[in-house]
Short mmCIF file of C-alpha atoms and ligand atoms in Angstrom, two decimals:
data_model
loop_
_atom_site.label_atom_id
_atom_site.label_comp_id
_atom_site.label_asym_id
_atom_site.label_seq_id
_atom_site.Cartn_x
_atom_site.Cartn_y
_atom_site.Cartn_z
CA UNK A 1 -8.17 151.72 -114.16
CA UNK A 2 -5.95 149.21 -115.92
CA UNK A 3 -8.35 149.09 -118.90
CA UNK A 4 -8.22 152.91 -119.10
CA UNK A 5 -4.44 152.85 -119.08
CA UNK A 6 -4.51 150.24 -121.80
CA UNK A 7 -6.60 152.37 -124.19
CA UNK A 8 -4.91 155.62 -123.19
CA UNK A 9 -1.47 154.17 -123.92
CA UNK A 10 -2.68 152.69 -127.21
CA UNK A 11 -4.17 156.08 -128.24
CA UNK A 12 -0.98 157.98 -127.45
CA UNK A 13 0.93 155.37 -129.43
CA UNK A 14 -1.14 156.04 -132.56
CA UNK A 15 -0.43 159.77 -132.25
CA UNK A 16 3.27 159.24 -131.54
CA UNK A 17 3.83 156.80 -134.44
CA UNK A 18 2.10 159.04 -136.96
CA UNK A 19 4.00 162.15 -135.97
CA UNK A 20 7.35 160.37 -135.73
CA UNK A 21 7.27 158.83 -139.18
CA UNK A 22 6.25 162.09 -140.83
CA UNK A 23 8.73 164.32 -139.04
CA UNK A 24 11.53 161.76 -139.51
CA UNK A 25 10.88 161.51 -143.24
CA UNK A 26 10.49 165.28 -143.57
CA UNK A 27 13.69 165.91 -141.61
CA UNK A 28 15.68 163.42 -143.73
CA UNK A 29 14.52 164.83 -147.06
CA UNK A 30 14.42 168.56 -146.34
CA UNK A 31 16.97 170.42 -148.47
CA UNK A 32 19.05 172.64 -146.24
CA UNK A 33 22.25 174.61 -146.15
CA UNK A 34 25.14 172.97 -144.27
CA UNK A 35 25.48 169.39 -143.04
CA UNK A 36 22.39 167.29 -142.31
CA UNK A 37 22.08 165.89 -138.78
CA UNK A 38 23.56 162.44 -138.22
CA UNK A 39 20.89 159.85 -137.53
CA UNK A 40 23.34 157.80 -135.44
CA UNK A 41 23.67 160.68 -132.96
CA UNK A 42 19.89 161.22 -132.93
CA UNK A 43 19.46 157.60 -131.77
CA UNK A 44 21.85 158.20 -128.84
CA UNK A 45 20.24 161.49 -127.82
CA UNK A 46 16.79 159.83 -127.82
CA UNK A 47 18.09 157.06 -125.53
CA UNK A 48 19.53 159.61 -123.11
CA UNK A 49 16.27 161.59 -123.04
CA UNK A 50 14.38 158.36 -122.36
CA UNK A 51 16.63 157.53 -119.41
CA UNK A 52 16.13 161.01 -117.96
CA UNK A 53 12.36 160.73 -118.31
CA UNK A 54 12.33 157.29 -116.66
CA UNK A 55 14.48 158.52 -113.77
CA UNK A 56 11.92 161.30 -113.24
CA UNK A 57 9.11 158.72 -113.25
CA UNK A 58 10.95 156.53 -110.70
CA UNK A 59 11.53 159.70 -108.62
CA UNK A 60 7.79 160.38 -108.71
CA UNK A 61 7.08 156.75 -107.72
CA UNK A 62 9.54 157.19 -104.81
CA UNK A 63 7.33 159.98 -103.46
CA UNK A 64 9.74 162.62 -104.79
CA UNK A 65 12.47 161.65 -102.35
CA UNK A 66 16.00 161.80 -103.73
CA UNK A 67 17.20 159.34 -101.09
CA UNK A 68 14.53 156.80 -102.02
CA UNK A 69 15.32 157.27 -105.71
CA UNK A 70 19.00 156.65 -105.05
CA UNK A 71 18.16 153.49 -103.08
CA UNK A 72 15.89 152.10 -105.79
CA UNK A 73 18.47 152.75 -108.52
CA UNK A 74 21.19 151.08 -106.42
CA UNK A 75 19.09 148.08 -105.35
CA UNK A 76 17.42 147.39 -108.66
CA UNK A 77 20.13 148.27 -111.18
CA UNK A 78 23.65 148.35 -109.71
CA UNK A 79 23.17 145.50 -107.23
CA UNK A 80 21.50 143.21 -109.76
CA UNK A 81 24.00 143.06 -112.60
CA UNK A 82 22.63 139.80 -114.04
CA UNK A 83 19.07 141.20 -114.20
CA UNK A 84 20.43 144.38 -115.77
CA UNK A 85 22.47 142.41 -118.29
CA UNK A 86 19.34 140.66 -119.61
CA UNK A 87 18.33 143.95 -121.21
CA UNK A 88 21.50 144.10 -123.29
CA UNK A 89 19.90 141.72 -125.81
CA UNK A 90 16.75 143.69 -126.76
CA UNK A 91 18.73 146.89 -126.43
CA UNK A 92 21.38 145.85 -128.97
CA UNK A 93 18.65 144.71 -131.35
CA UNK A 94 16.64 147.93 -130.95
CA UNK A 95 19.74 150.04 -131.58
CA UNK A 96 20.32 148.22 -134.84
CA UNK A 97 16.63 148.58 -135.67
CA UNK A 98 16.51 152.30 -134.91
CA UNK A 99 19.41 152.85 -137.31
CA UNK A 100 17.81 150.62 -139.96
CA UNK A 101 14.62 152.66 -139.85
CA UNK A 102 16.53 155.83 -140.73
CA UNK A 103 18.03 153.94 -143.70
CA UNK A 104 14.56 152.77 -144.71
CA UNK A 105 13.00 156.22 -144.48
CA UNK A 106 15.85 157.78 -146.44
CA UNK A 107 15.11 155.36 -149.31
CA UNK A 108 11.34 154.77 -149.28
CA UNK A 109 8.39 157.14 -149.16
CA UNK A 110 6.65 157.36 -145.79
CA UNK A 111 3.54 155.43 -146.87
CA UNK A 112 5.34 152.44 -148.43
CA UNK A 113 7.61 152.27 -145.42
CA UNK A 114 4.69 152.28 -143.00
CA UNK A 115 2.75 149.56 -144.79
CA UNK A 116 5.74 147.25 -145.26
CA UNK A 117 6.80 147.69 -141.66
CA UNK A 118 3.43 146.26 -140.60
CA UNK A 119 4.84 142.83 -141.38
CA UNK A 120 6.24 143.15 -137.87
CA UNK A 121 2.76 142.20 -136.62
CA UNK A 122 3.29 138.80 -138.24
CA UNK A 123 6.79 138.32 -136.79
CA UNK A 124 5.52 139.51 -133.39
CA UNK A 125 2.66 137.00 -133.51
CA UNK A 126 5.05 134.18 -134.41
CA UNK A 127 7.45 135.10 -131.60
CA UNK A 128 4.53 135.51 -129.13
CA UNK A 129 3.31 132.03 -129.97
CA UNK A 130 6.75 130.43 -129.72
CA UNK A 131 8.26 132.38 -126.80
CA UNK A 132 5.20 133.26 -124.67
CA UNK A 133 2.99 130.29 -125.65
CA UNK A 134 0.21 132.69 -126.70
CA UNK A 135 -2.78 131.13 -128.43
CA UNK A 136 -4.21 132.88 -131.49
CA UNK A 137 -7.74 132.34 -132.79
CA UNK A 138 -8.72 131.57 -136.38
CA UNK A 139 -9.68 135.21 -137.01
CA UNK A 140 -6.36 136.41 -135.72
CA UNK A 141 -4.43 134.07 -138.04
CA UNK A 142 -6.72 135.10 -140.88
CA UNK A 143 -6.05 138.78 -140.23
CA UNK A 144 -2.32 138.09 -140.38
CA UNK A 145 -2.70 136.45 -143.79
CA UNK A 146 -4.72 139.45 -145.03
CA UNK A 147 -2.02 141.74 -143.73
CA UNK A 148 0.67 139.88 -145.64
CA UNK A 149 -1.37 139.98 -148.83
CA UNK A 150 -1.78 143.74 -148.47
CA UNK A 151 1.93 144.26 -147.98
CA UNK A 152 2.76 142.16 -151.05
CA UNK A 153 0.25 144.25 -153.00
CA UNK A 154 1.96 147.50 -152.06
CA UNK A 155 5.41 146.16 -152.90
CA UNK A 156 4.43 144.78 -156.32
CA UNK A 157 6.09 147.05 -158.92
CA UNK A 158 3.57 148.94 -161.01
CA UNK A 159 3.98 149.75 -164.74
CA UNK A 160 4.77 153.35 -163.97
CA UNK A 161 7.47 152.35 -161.51
CA UNK A 162 9.04 149.99 -164.06
CA UNK A 163 9.01 152.77 -166.65
CA UNK A 164 10.52 155.50 -164.57
CA UNK A 165 14.06 154.90 -163.52
CA UNK A 166 14.16 158.03 -161.37
CA UNK A 167 12.57 156.10 -158.49
CA UNK A 168 15.95 154.29 -158.22
CA UNK A 169 15.42 150.55 -157.88
CA UNK A 170 18.67 150.24 -155.95
CA UNK A 171 17.61 152.63 -153.27
CA UNK A 172 14.14 151.01 -153.05
CA UNK A 173 15.85 147.65 -152.55
CA UNK A 174 18.09 148.99 -149.78
CA UNK A 175 15.06 150.55 -148.10
CA UNK A 176 13.07 147.34 -148.39
CA UNK A 177 15.85 145.16 -146.97
CA UNK A 178 16.29 147.58 -144.07
CA UNK A 179 12.60 147.54 -143.26
CA UNK A 180 12.30 143.73 -143.54
CA UNK A 181 15.24 143.20 -141.17
CA UNK A 182 13.62 145.69 -138.80
CA UNK A 183 10.42 143.57 -138.86
CA UNK A 184 12.28 140.57 -137.47
CA UNK A 185 14.20 142.54 -134.89
CA UNK A 186 11.03 144.33 -133.80
CA UNK A 187 9.12 141.06 -133.29
CA UNK A 188 11.87 139.38 -131.34
CA UNK A 189 12.94 142.33 -129.18
CA UNK A 190 9.34 143.29 -128.35
CA UNK A 191 8.37 139.80 -127.25
CA UNK A 192 11.63 139.33 -125.32
CA UNK A 193 10.97 142.62 -123.46
CA UNK A 194 7.36 141.55 -122.75
CA UNK A 195 8.61 138.24 -121.36
CA UNK A 196 11.05 140.02 -119.02
CA UNK A 197 8.39 142.57 -117.94
CA UNK A 198 5.70 139.98 -117.22
CA UNK A 199 7.90 137.29 -115.68
CA UNK A 200 9.90 139.47 -113.24
CA UNK A 201 8.67 142.06 -110.78
CA UNK A 202 10.85 145.08 -111.52
CA UNK A 203 8.98 148.21 -112.59
CA UNK A 204 8.62 149.04 -116.25
CA UNK A 205 10.54 152.32 -115.78
CA UNK A 206 13.48 150.55 -114.14
CA UNK A 207 13.50 148.10 -117.05
CA UNK A 208 13.48 151.03 -119.46
CA UNK A 209 16.45 152.67 -117.71
CA UNK A 210 18.37 149.39 -118.06
CA UNK A 211 17.36 149.18 -121.71
CA UNK A 212 18.36 152.80 -122.33
CA UNK A 213 21.70 152.34 -120.58
CA UNK A 214 22.75 149.63 -123.04
CA UNK A 215 21.05 151.48 -125.88
CA UNK A 216 23.23 154.53 -125.28
CA UNK A 217 26.40 152.43 -125.21
CA UNK A 218 25.52 150.56 -128.42
CA UNK A 219 24.38 153.80 -130.01
CA UNK A 220 27.67 155.52 -129.21
CA UNK A 221 29.50 152.59 -130.77
CA UNK A 222 27.38 153.15 -133.88
CA UNK A 223 28.31 156.84 -133.93
CA UNK A 224 31.99 155.96 -133.66
CA UNK A 225 31.87 153.29 -136.38
CA UNK A 226 29.67 155.04 -138.96
CA UNK A 227 30.16 158.73 -138.35
CA UNK A 228 33.34 158.98 -136.22
CA UNK A 229 35.16 161.10 -138.79
CA UNK A 230 32.25 163.45 -139.41
CA UNK A 231 31.73 163.93 -135.68
CA UNK A 232 35.37 164.80 -135.07
CA UNK A 233 35.21 167.25 -137.98
CA UNK A 234 31.84 168.95 -137.46
CA UNK A 235 30.77 167.94 -133.93
CA UNK A 236 28.20 165.58 -132.43
CA UNK A 237 25.29 167.96 -132.86
CA UNK A 238 26.07 169.03 -136.44
CA UNK A 239 22.98 169.89 -138.46
CA UNK A 240 20.65 169.79 -135.45
CA UNK A 241 17.74 172.17 -135.79
CA UNK A 242 14.32 172.48 -134.20
CA UNK A 243 12.91 169.71 -136.39
CA UNK A 244 15.70 167.34 -135.37
CA UNK A 245 14.88 167.93 -131.72
CA UNK A 246 11.22 167.21 -132.40
CA UNK A 247 12.20 163.86 -134.01
CA UNK A 248 14.45 162.99 -131.10
CA UNK A 249 11.84 163.88 -128.46
CA UNK A 250 9.15 161.92 -130.34
CA UNK A 251 11.42 158.90 -130.50
CA UNK A 252 12.15 159.08 -126.78
CA UNK A 253 8.43 159.50 -126.06
CA UNK A 254 7.82 156.42 -128.23
CA UNK A 255 10.07 154.33 -126.00
CA UNK A 256 8.05 155.34 -122.93
CA UNK A 257 4.66 154.77 -124.54
CA UNK A 258 5.67 151.43 -126.03
CA UNK A 259 6.89 150.20 -122.66
CA UNK A 260 3.53 151.21 -121.13
CA UNK A 261 1.60 149.51 -123.95
CA UNK A 262 3.59 146.28 -123.56
CA UNK A 263 2.86 146.35 -119.84
CA UNK A 264 -0.85 147.22 -119.93
CA UNK A 265 -1.75 145.51 -123.23
CA UNK A 266 0.61 143.32 -125.29
CA UNK A 267 2.82 143.37 -128.34
CA UNK A 268 0.20 142.15 -130.78
CA UNK A 269 -2.27 144.88 -129.79
CA UNK A 270 0.58 147.34 -130.00
CA UNK A 271 1.16 146.25 -133.59
CA UNK A 272 -2.46 146.76 -134.57
CA UNK A 273 -2.58 150.14 -132.81
CA UNK A 274 0.40 151.38 -134.77
CA UNK A 275 -1.14 150.08 -137.96
CA UNK A 276 -4.03 152.50 -137.34
CA UNK A 277 -1.51 155.26 -137.78
CA UNK A 278 -0.91 154.09 -141.36
CA UNK A 279 -4.02 155.68 -142.70
CA UNK A 280 -3.22 158.92 -140.88
CA UNK A 281 0.34 159.15 -142.15
CA UNK A 282 -0.77 158.16 -145.66
CA UNK A 283 -3.35 160.92 -145.76
CA UNK A 284 -0.95 163.50 -144.39
CA UNK A 285 1.85 162.26 -146.65
CA UNK A 286 -0.48 162.56 -149.66
CA UNK A 287 -2.13 165.88 -148.93
CA UNK A 288 0.57 167.74 -147.05
CA UNK A 289 4.02 166.41 -147.98
CA UNK A 290 2.96 165.47 -151.56
CA UNK A 291 5.25 162.53 -151.01
CA UNK A 292 2.94 159.76 -152.08
CA UNK A 293 1.53 160.75 -155.45
CA UNK A 294 -0.29 158.09 -157.48
CA UNK A 295 0.88 158.40 -161.10
CA UNK A 296 -1.77 156.46 -163.03
CA UNK A 297 -5.32 155.23 -162.37
CA UNK A 298 -3.99 151.68 -161.97
CA UNK A 299 -1.24 152.77 -159.64
CA UNK A 300 -3.64 154.90 -157.69
CA UNK A 301 -6.01 151.93 -157.23
CA UNK A 302 -3.17 149.66 -156.19
CA UNK A 303 -1.72 152.17 -153.76
CA UNK A 304 -5.01 152.96 -152.11
CA UNK A 305 -5.96 149.28 -151.76
CA UNK A 306 -2.58 148.78 -150.15
CA UNK A 307 -3.21 151.64 -147.79
CA UNK A 308 -6.62 150.56 -146.59
CA UNK A 309 -5.95 146.82 -146.39
CA UNK A 310 -5.06 147.24 -142.72
CA UNK A 311 -8.72 147.89 -141.90
CA UNK A 312 -9.80 144.28 -142.32
CA UNK A 313 -7.22 142.72 -140.00
CA UNK A 314 -7.95 145.36 -137.36
CA UNK A 315 -11.71 144.72 -137.52
CA UNK A 316 -11.18 140.97 -137.38
CA UNK A 317 -8.84 141.16 -134.43
CA UNK A 318 -10.69 143.57 -132.13
O1 C5P B 1 8.72 149.18 -134.30
P1 C5P B 1 8.79 148.70 -132.92
O2 C5P B 1 7.49 148.66 -132.25
O3 C5P B 1 9.60 147.46 -132.75
O4 C5P B 1 9.61 149.85 -132.22
C1 C5P B 1 9.96 149.78 -130.93
C2 C5P B 1 10.70 151.05 -130.60
O5 C5P B 1 10.48 151.35 -129.26
C3 C5P B 1 12.19 150.98 -130.80
O6 C5P B 1 12.60 152.21 -131.31
C4 C5P B 1 12.74 150.82 -129.41
O7 C5P B 1 13.98 151.44 -129.27
C5 C5P B 1 11.69 151.50 -128.57
N1 C5P B 1 11.46 150.89 -127.28
C6 C5P B 1 11.86 151.59 -126.19
N2 C5P B 1 11.62 151.12 -124.96
C7 C5P B 1 10.98 149.94 -124.81
C8 C5P B 1 10.56 149.20 -125.91
C9 C5P B 1 10.81 149.73 -127.15
O8 C5P B 1 12.47 152.67 -126.36
N3 C5P B 1 10.75 149.50 -123.59
#
């Protein structure tokens, strides 16, 4: 049963990661009339959706009794302020990270973003070893080194990139910095959440409600700081369309699936599962969005090696 849940949650995660990165990128680059949606508000809406979904799951676990649900929420959240407060740390970090990823995807193509973001497997492994005393085998360390080599390969500027200024080096740099910072925050927050989940007995959904509670507060602060003026002028939901709602729902779904994966598997496996989605988003990005177009035979070689380098670490680790 638990093994089934492990593979089911990992499978859903691959699907969710692939669709999120493509719709997010598509929604940020689509040329439209009127104002574009504010990513800071999308982060808040996703947190609120996640809380609602988790409350429904706790309600189901309480045998669909409103009274039991009320009691659980009181006993586990309101009456344990110190336990609840522990989640403020990963929540603050995730909020920053969720905003950084929008910056990254507004400045990098979907494929480069995906591959570079896989460095989070390395940071996660380092945090797992130091904070959870996990032991990694030789093959696992080797796969991490291969991963890093692949990422460096993708980031190395090619002749065609040096020639063409229209790729905007400045914006690539901003995107790269955003994604590298997100790698560190992802590793730390994921392992911290795993530690809390596995060392205390509260349910994963309760923990997610606590996480979402702080996430919404931090997110609203972000809206006020970055987009306060725009919101007061054009409203919180300016520029929202059907695609925006799909992004927001996928992001909320991601929070639920990731929590399940951390519970039934662990953060390192989660990292390798999401890296499987690289090849999917690369193929779709190439064939469907025409977003990732190799410009010379050399560049094409380099890009494709970069895209498939994930295979080796995955094979070595499983
Ligand atoms: O890239 P990474 O795996 O670190 O992304 C984790 C994502 O999952 C973040 O967007 C974070 O907000 C979300 N998350 C969540 N609930 C959890 C754990 C992570 O919403 N319990």
